[in-house]
XYZ file of C-alpha atoms in Angstrom:
511
model
C -4.199 -16.117 -7.030
C -3.185 -13.825 -8.561
C 0.284 -12.833 -8.917
C 2.451 -9.681 -10.278
C 6.040 -9.184 -9.843
C 7.687 -5.397 -10.737
C 11.593 -4.442 -11.266
C 11.918 -0.553 -11.389
C 14.792 1.923 -10.823
C 13.827 2.974 -7.097
C 12.167 -0.676 -6.107
C 11.191 -4.771 -6.089
C 8.124 -4.740 -5.872
C 6.535 -8.339 -5.380
C 2.559 -7.733 -5.168
C 0.816 -11.086 -3.741
C -2.784 -11.095 -4.193
C -3.398 -14.089 -2.108
C -2.033 -15.242 1.711
C 0.546 -17.456 3.115
C 2.556 -19.290 1.091
C 5.241 -22.093 1.729
C 8.856 -20.742 1.138
C 9.684 -19.431 -2.947
C 10.288 -21.807 -5.341
C 12.940 -20.419 -7.407
C 11.774 -18.331 -10.172
C 8.950 -16.898 -8.339
C 9.293 -14.528 -5.328
C 13.074 -15.459 -4.597
C 14.722 -14.381 -8.230
C 13.132 -11.111 -7.181
C 13.949 -10.724 -4.052
C 17.791 -11.546 -5.562
C 16.869 -8.977 -7.653
C 16.500 -6.644 -5.258
C 19.491 -7.835 -3.086
C 21.535 -7.527 -5.750
C 21.150 -3.698 -6.637
C 21.250 -3.328 -3.300
C 24.520 -4.628 -3.127
C 25.575 -2.274 -5.968
C 24.374 0.859 -4.549
C 25.957 -0.017 -0.743
C 29.631 0.308 -2.170
C 28.637 4.230 -3.304
C 26.467 4.315 0.012
C 29.033 4.100 2.717
C 31.260 6.014 0.254
C 29.726 9.131 0.983
C 30.707 8.571 4.542
C 29.328 9.601 7.591
C 28.368 13.790 7.063
C 27.469 12.420 3.456
C 24.818 10.533 4.523
C 23.407 12.721 7.175
C 23.091 15.596 4.575
C 20.704 13.263 2.544
C 18.775 11.449 5.367
C 18.148 14.620 6.851
C 16.768 15.410 3.385
C 14.960 12.629 4.305
C 12.777 12.922 6.482
C 11.925 16.565 5.706
C 10.467 15.218 2.530
C 8.613 12.819 5.362
C 7.488 15.899 6.611
C 6.846 17.807 4.563
C 4.162 14.668 3.495
C 3.278 13.998 6.735
C -0.617 14.076 6.391
C 0.059 12.700 3.149
C 1.915 9.742 4.584
C -0.719 9.556 7.886
C -3.827 8.968 5.387
C -2.110 5.635 3.915
C -1.115 4.791 7.450
C -5.092 5.118 8.092
C -6.645 3.920 5.197
C -4.729 0.537 5.370
C -4.568 -0.082 9.546
C -7.732 2.009 10.540
C -6.058 4.024 13.134
C -7.238 7.101 14.105
C -5.035 9.977 12.094
C -3.674 12.075 15.604
C -2.174 8.176 16.223
C -1.017 7.844 12.372
C 0.844 11.158 13.105
C 1.912 10.918 16.101
C 4.284 7.247 15.176
C 5.433 8.864 12.004
C 6.976 12.043 14.272
C 8.778 9.393 16.112
C 10.026 7.542 13.619
C 11.489 10.755 12.701
C 13.048 11.703 15.643
C 14.883 8.642 15.589
C 16.166 9.285 12.355
C 17.323 12.347 13.687
C 19.075 11.346 16.442
C 20.597 7.711 14.304
C 22.252 10.391 11.459
C 23.931 12.902 13.381
C 24.921 10.273 16.358
C 26.354 7.217 13.566
C 29.696 8.950 13.082
C 30.611 9.685 17.169
C 29.342 6.311 17.761
C 31.007 3.664 14.475
C 33.356 5.989 13.640
C 37.505 5.028 13.642
C 38.364 5.534 17.088
C 41.981 4.579 19.560
C 41.971 2.391 21.951
C 44.365 1.729 25.197
C 47.225 -0.841 25.156
C 48.488 -2.954 27.881
C 52.729 -2.402 29.176
C 53.140 -6.063 28.022
C 52.082 -5.078 24.205
C 53.136 -1.304 24.668
C 54.587 -1.961 20.995
C 50.593 -1.529 19.660
C 48.382 0.460 18.269
C 44.884 -0.302 18.296
C 41.728 1.144 16.880
C 38.244 -0.159 16.411
C 35.687 1.102 13.816
C 32.659 -0.230 13.193
C 31.287 -1.179 9.397
C 28.422 -1.701 7.525
C 27.525 -5.323 7.336
C 26.265 -4.728 3.439
C 22.480 -5.029 2.716
C 20.094 -5.807 5.467
C 17.136 -7.723 4.610
C 14.458 -5.716 7.570
C 10.585 -7.918 7.207
C 8.073 -5.040 9.594
C 4.962 -5.398 11.010
C 1.555 -4.246 10.129
C 1.128 -2.836 13.353
C 3.308 0.019 13.460
C 4.527 -0.487 9.916
C 6.208 3.743 10.192
C 7.310 3.921 13.756
C 8.790 -0.463 13.615
C 10.503 -1.251 11.006
C 12.119 2.846 10.589
C 14.141 2.168 13.800
C 16.100 -0.804 12.072
C 15.904 1.390 8.318
C 16.860 4.788 9.684
C 19.682 2.716 11.849
C 21.336 0.520 9.289
C 21.605 3.561 7.118
C 22.724 5.595 9.143
C 25.342 3.531 9.524
C 26.171 2.513 5.564
C 24.491 -0.668 4.383
C 21.645 -0.217 2.119
C 17.758 -1.781 3.005
C 15.583 -4.029 1.860
C 12.473 -4.233 2.949
C 9.564 -6.110 3.032
C 6.521 -4.599 4.179
C 3.410 -6.244 6.085
C 1.373 -7.854 3.185
C -1.042 -5.847 5.365
C 0.313 -2.430 5.544
C 2.199 -2.399 1.606
C 1.650 0.744 0.474
C 2.771 1.949 3.740
C 6.474 0.769 2.887
C 5.897 1.746 -0.139
C 5.403 5.319 0.230
C 8.244 4.973 2.171
C 10.594 3.749 -0.614
C 9.052 6.476 -2.754
C 10.320 9.063 -0.264
C 13.713 8.350 -0.026
C 13.978 7.743 -3.634
C 12.341 11.255 -3.829
C 15.735 12.324 -1.497
C 18.387 11.057 -1.682
C 18.153 9.772 -6.143
C 19.430 6.041 -6.012
C 17.916 3.037 -4.870
C 19.662 2.315 -1.164
C 16.362 1.669 -0.120
C 14.171 -1.134 -1.562
C 10.580 -2.664 -0.955
C 10.045 -6.580 -1.799
C 6.081 -6.646 -1.464
C 4.491 -10.088 -0.511
C 2.793 -12.770 1.945
C 5.107 -15.304 3.884
C 6.699 -16.651 0.531
C 8.595 -12.966 -0.319
C 9.371 -13.156 3.728
C 11.258 -16.371 3.130
C 13.112 -15.522 0.037
C 14.641 -12.755 1.681
C 15.679 -15.038 4.286
C 17.616 -17.081 1.750
C 18.434 -14.262 0.042
C 22.094 -13.541 1.238
C 21.558 -11.180 2.915
C 23.823 -10.347 5.190
C 21.674 -9.842 8.478
C 18.202 -9.663 8.686
C 15.513 -7.205 11.062
C 11.908 -9.241 11.892
C 9.798 -7.918 13.976
C 6.136 -9.703 13.826
C 5.045 -12.592 16.865
C 7.601 -15.575 18.510
C 6.040 -17.857 15.815
C 7.184 -16.224 12.475
C 10.362 -15.435 14.294
C 11.781 -18.577 15.475
C 11.051 -19.687 12.278
C 13.016 -16.798 10.621
C 15.654 -17.838 13.411
C 15.271 -21.417 11.409
C 15.558 -20.655 7.630
C 18.428 -17.619 8.379
C 20.191 -20.399 10.401
C 20.327 -22.493 7.069
C 23.075 -19.400 5.925
C 24.157 -18.325 9.898
C 22.650 -15.070 8.913
C 22.452 -13.001 11.362
C 19.252 -12.254 13.230
C 17.737 -9.149 14.638
C 13.771 -10.560 16.600
C 11.791 -9.167 17.821
C 9.199 -11.361 18.998
C 5.176 -10.754 21.404
C 5.005 -9.763 24.811
C 3.062 -9.437 27.507
C 3.464 -6.171 29.503
C 2.934 -5.634 32.480
C 2.733 -2.408 35.311
C 3.395 -2.219 38.488
C 1.571 0.109 40.998
C 2.647 0.178 44.148
C 0.932 1.551 47.094
C 2.812 4.891 46.972
C 1.697 5.569 43.824
C -0.622 8.990 42.118
C -3.014 5.999 41.619
C -4.772 8.240 38.923
C -1.675 9.234 36.970
C -1.040 5.077 36.688
C -4.539 4.366 35.640
C -4.344 6.921 32.922
C -0.635 5.837 31.941
C -2.673 1.844 32.200
C -5.470 2.308 29.800
C -3.222 4.457 27.323
C -0.714 1.947 27.561
C -3.426 -0.612 27.072
C -6.046 0.316 24.881
C -4.552 3.013 21.940
C -4.041 1.834 19.214
C -6.202 -0.990 19.932
C -4.342 -2.347 21.978
C -2.009 -3.338 18.458
C 1.266 -2.333 20.703
C 4.078 -4.768 21.042
C 4.703 -2.910 25.204
C 1.163 -2.173 25.028
C 0.173 -3.175 29.004
C -2.012 -6.203 28.607
C -1.405 -6.528 32.745
C -1.481 -3.894 35.954
C -1.000 -5.826 39.134
C -1.546 -3.453 41.502
C -1.162 -3.565 45.339
C -3.270 -4.284 47.586
C -3.620 -1.385 49.610
C -4.151 0.898 46.398
C -6.287 -2.377 44.469
C -9.675 -0.887 44.716
C -9.272 3.177 44.489
C -7.254 2.139 40.541
C -9.618 -0.377 39.595
C -12.374 2.793 40.541
C -10.072 4.912 38.458
C -9.372 2.713 35.091
C -12.796 2.219 34.745
C -14.034 5.659 34.834
C -10.605 6.204 32.148
C -11.700 3.638 29.898
C -15.575 3.467 29.983
C -15.193 6.617 28.269
C -13.392 5.160 24.997
C -14.928 4.202 21.821
C -14.106 2.365 19.644
C -14.497 2.977 15.554
C -14.136 3.845 11.967
C -14.760 7.735 11.650
C -12.786 10.190 12.582
C -14.149 10.673 16.366
C -13.367 7.572 17.540
C -10.495 7.186 20.423
C -9.358 3.132 18.734
C -9.608 2.174 15.876
C -10.083 -1.938 14.463
C -8.713 -4.888 14.736
C -6.259 -4.632 11.235
C -5.443 -8.730 11.583
C -8.797 -10.093 11.158
C -7.912 -13.003 13.084
C -6.745 -11.666 15.766
C -10.069 -10.532 16.575
C -11.343 -14.078 17.238
C -8.220 -14.217 19.607
C -8.986 -11.104 21.515
C -12.776 -12.686 21.720
C -11.972 -16.349 23.301
C -9.577 -14.744 25.440
C -12.145 -13.019 27.183
C -14.493 -15.519 26.812
C -12.778 -18.028 28.553
C -11.821 -16.087 31.414
C -14.889 -14.983 32.361
C -16.099 -18.463 32.060
C -14.115 -19.348 34.582
C -14.794 -16.304 36.867
C -13.572 -13.117 35.414
C -15.268 -10.052 36.083
C -14.993 -7.557 33.198
C -16.137 -4.020 34.773
C -15.589 -2.541 31.409
C -17.261 -3.741 28.299
C -18.353 -7.787 27.580
C -17.218 -11.039 26.803
C -17.870 -12.039 22.907
C -17.760 -15.552 21.751
C -15.191 -17.378 18.988
C -18.664 -18.245 17.058
C -19.723 -14.641 16.941
C -16.533 -13.400 15.794
C -15.698 -16.533 13.386
C -17.591 -14.331 10.512
C -14.619 -12.204 10.649
C -12.072 -13.345 7.824
C -9.863 -11.883 5.464
C -11.970 -10.027 3.117
C -13.445 -9.010 5.910
C -12.857 -4.790 5.015
C -11.167 -3.160 7.392
C -14.260 -0.275 7.861
C -16.550 -2.731 8.833
C -17.775 -2.647 12.409
C -17.353 -6.272 12.785
C -13.426 -5.239 13.239
C -14.325 -3.325 16.098
C -13.686 -4.102 19.937
C -14.745 -2.151 22.185
C -12.445 -1.742 25.386
C -13.306 -4.737 27.689
C -11.112 -4.559 31.615
C -11.111 -7.427 33.147
C -10.289 -8.273 37.443
C -10.171 -11.515 39.319
C -9.085 -13.567 36.399
C -8.058 -16.911 37.344
C -4.203 -17.441 37.599
C -2.967 -19.305 34.475
C -5.891 -18.589 32.718
C -4.506 -17.586 28.712
C -5.090 -14.059 29.226
C -2.677 -14.095 31.577
C 0.330 -15.535 29.637
C -0.568 -15.609 26.211
C -0.176 -12.385 24.136
C -4.190 -11.060 23.387
C -2.716 -8.037 21.333
C -6.109 -6.274 21.513
C -7.939 -3.584 24.022
C -7.943 -5.817 26.925
C -6.672 -5.222 30.453
C -6.437 -7.321 33.334
C -6.314 -5.613 36.507
C -4.769 -8.129 39.338
C -4.414 -7.668 43.283
C -0.614 -8.387 44.795
C 0.440 -8.764 48.587
C 3.860 -6.269 48.450
C 5.713 -5.900 45.419
C 7.988 -8.987 45.648
C 4.737 -10.273 44.527
C 4.087 -8.112 41.309
C 7.693 -9.250 40.327
C 7.191 -12.521 40.607
C 3.988 -12.709 38.709
C 4.929 -9.638 36.132
C 8.395 -12.284 35.754
C 6.092 -15.512 35.379
C 5.771 -15.664 32.085
C 7.525 -16.359 28.243
C 8.170 -12.786 26.977
C 10.150 -10.016 28.091
C 9.905 -6.478 26.477
C 8.349 -3.794 28.239
C 6.887 -3.194 31.061
C 6.124 0.144 33.570
C 5.836 1.083 37.534
C 4.543 3.128 39.321
C 5.580 3.688 42.504
C 6.925 7.157 44.284
C 10.028 5.987 46.078
C 10.940 2.650 44.507
C 10.052 2.720 41.137
C 14.209 2.269 39.827
C 14.812 -0.228 42.414
C 11.451 -1.987 40.953
C 11.906 -1.962 37.831
C 15.841 -3.556 37.492
C 13.678 -6.525 38.290
C 11.451 -6.877 36.220
C 13.027 -9.315 33.732
C 11.902 -6.968 30.010
C 14.889 -5.166 27.822
C 13.039 -1.641 28.433
C 10.716 -0.532 31.932
C 9.489 3.149 32.392
C 8.713 4.552 35.779
C 5.955 6.918 36.750
C 5.351 6.398 32.522
C 4.551 4.062 30.180
C 6.408 3.574 26.564
C 8.263 6.912 27.912
C 11.424 4.478 26.876
C 10.206 3.918 22.942
C 10.835 8.240 22.134
C 13.055 8.487 23.609
C 16.205 8.118 21.075
C 19.213 7.427 22.512
C 17.894 4.619 24.394
C 18.007 0.539 23.213
C 14.967 -0.807 21.752
C 14.134 -5.210 22.154
C 14.061 -7.785 24.923
C 14.980 -10.893 26.139
C 13.073 -14.864 26.573
C 10.344 -15.225 24.036
C 10.609 -11.989 23.348
C 14.030 -11.426 21.345
C 17.730 -11.062 21.142
C 19.387 -7.554 19.523
C 18.865 -4.022 19.769
C 17.282 -1.248 17.564
C 17.225 2.857 18.858
C 20.281 4.030 20.060
C 24.299 3.358 20.016
C 23.546 -0.235 20.149
C 20.958 0.205 17.588
C 23.774 1.799 14.852
C 26.353 -1.146 16.273
C 23.655 -4.215 15.499
C 23.928 -3.423 11.690
C 27.631 -2.927 11.928
C 30.868 -5.393 12.277
C 33.627 -3.800 14.948
C 36.595 -4.082 12.908
C 39.669 -3.791 15.217
C 43.239 -3.292 14.015
C 46.532 -3.540 15.986
C 49.451 -1.948 13.864
C 52.849 -1.686 15.611
C 54.170 1.164 16.208
C 58.167 -0.564 17.430
C 60.147 -3.891 17.311
C 59.793 -4.423 21.252
C 62.500 -4.996 23.073
C 62.097 -8.292 24.022
C 59.671 -10.481 21.766
C 57.375 -13.296 22.420
C 55.860 -13.718 19.287
C 58.212 -15.816 17.552
C 60.603 -19.213 17.260
C 64.103 -17.891 17.672
C 63.071 -16.801 21.531
C 64.741 -18.371 24.747
C 63.648 -19.329 27.930
C 65.706 -16.550 29.021
C 62.645 -14.071 27.084
C 60.459 -16.999 29.505
C 61.786 -15.785 32.208
C 61.817 -12.405 31.540
C 58.323 -12.854 30.404
C 57.506 -14.317 33.229
C 58.564 -12.214 35.840
C 56.579 -8.741 34.031
C 53.505 -11.174 34.567
C 54.591 -11.889 38.255
C 55.062 -7.786 38.580
C 51.831 -7.408 36.557
C 49.258 -9.702 38.137
C 50.609 -11.799 41.150
C 49.595 -11.829 44.312
C 51.349 -8.758 45.852
C 53.538 -9.477 49.659
C 50.834 -7.263 51.831
C 47.976 -9.352 50.156
C 46.494 -12.089 52.215
């Protein structure tokens, strides 16, 4: 396995020619990641010092550069992931929207503001502001190599942090493109890239960054958290999901079917907040299955420009997807769209199989009558597969939706009870009468609960995620009665007790 390292003014690049590795030994990726963090720390002081207005100006220049070269970036994303050009352009456009929002709202959200005092502390004037942690490490995924990491990068930069970014080893050129674009717009190495596999991610966790944001599988998130815990490095983790779309008896069935197919099959099902399960009220179940069959049957996976779905980007995922489908069908599930493929047929797909190879394609699959407890019902599939199950009522729908360890997103279709049902679903985000709508709204926080991780990107929560609260209490005048010294006497204690009783004690008219 050949490995080459390069350090340049605008980025630190660690390019690994191989697959998974052990924690990096000193003198290998670790020293090059350390160099990136050191360079980022030098420039972060300048970046924080130019203030919210200065950063907004430069971040606006960056998003303008991205938009001007959108087709170029979309082509890189397509080459590395195989997704259709339109899908690549959509993810870039949404990332630009978030970048603009973060730059525009950072000052109001994070800037110093006065907070109220109390009668007992009337002599104090208080302020709170949110200051940048310093250097943020970001480990990005391959399925949305622009939109997802930019949810951390853009918000961290808007808050005054520098960022060291490790793109997925499957999409290194996309990550480097973003860094090069930033360099064109800003001219300083505030955003740097480190390239490589798991050993580079491990080195970034151990590099002394002030916080680390990770998006990927729940299993890898656990490893990241354990590694960062050794140095008490705080983490933001987004793991996997097994999102459900719930369809009530009063729902617009056609709209629900279209949403289920888009939410479950777009990006070849490789979406952390994608629809993997549909839970339909028995009153509309048959109609919904027919509508989903009609919608999904029109779609085709391919590598040509006319294809609706692209290939499976992660080679080993092909066997996982086909294996889950084959197991479910063997246990009694029926495929109303597509057909199962055995693990043996998928075994020939390896990390060396080109992204353009037809073996990397999986045509859409829709399953019904899937047995309860089947692996495809509880484990993340991350492919173009949807299961559709019948439920008696919304109580059962919510119970089934919540009966998985994940809690990332979801959707509810109901004309009357959508928000009510949505609140009962244990997830960080839920769409009502649409699918994945929350991801496109910059003001909404994005993140999960349970096995889907913790912490938030996007919105005001996303800005504060990469900053720490700085509280300041300034004495305005000397209080007539001071409790914070060793000279106070019993009389002062009595005055304090009387004041406390008047302010917070039980009133005579209260029972």
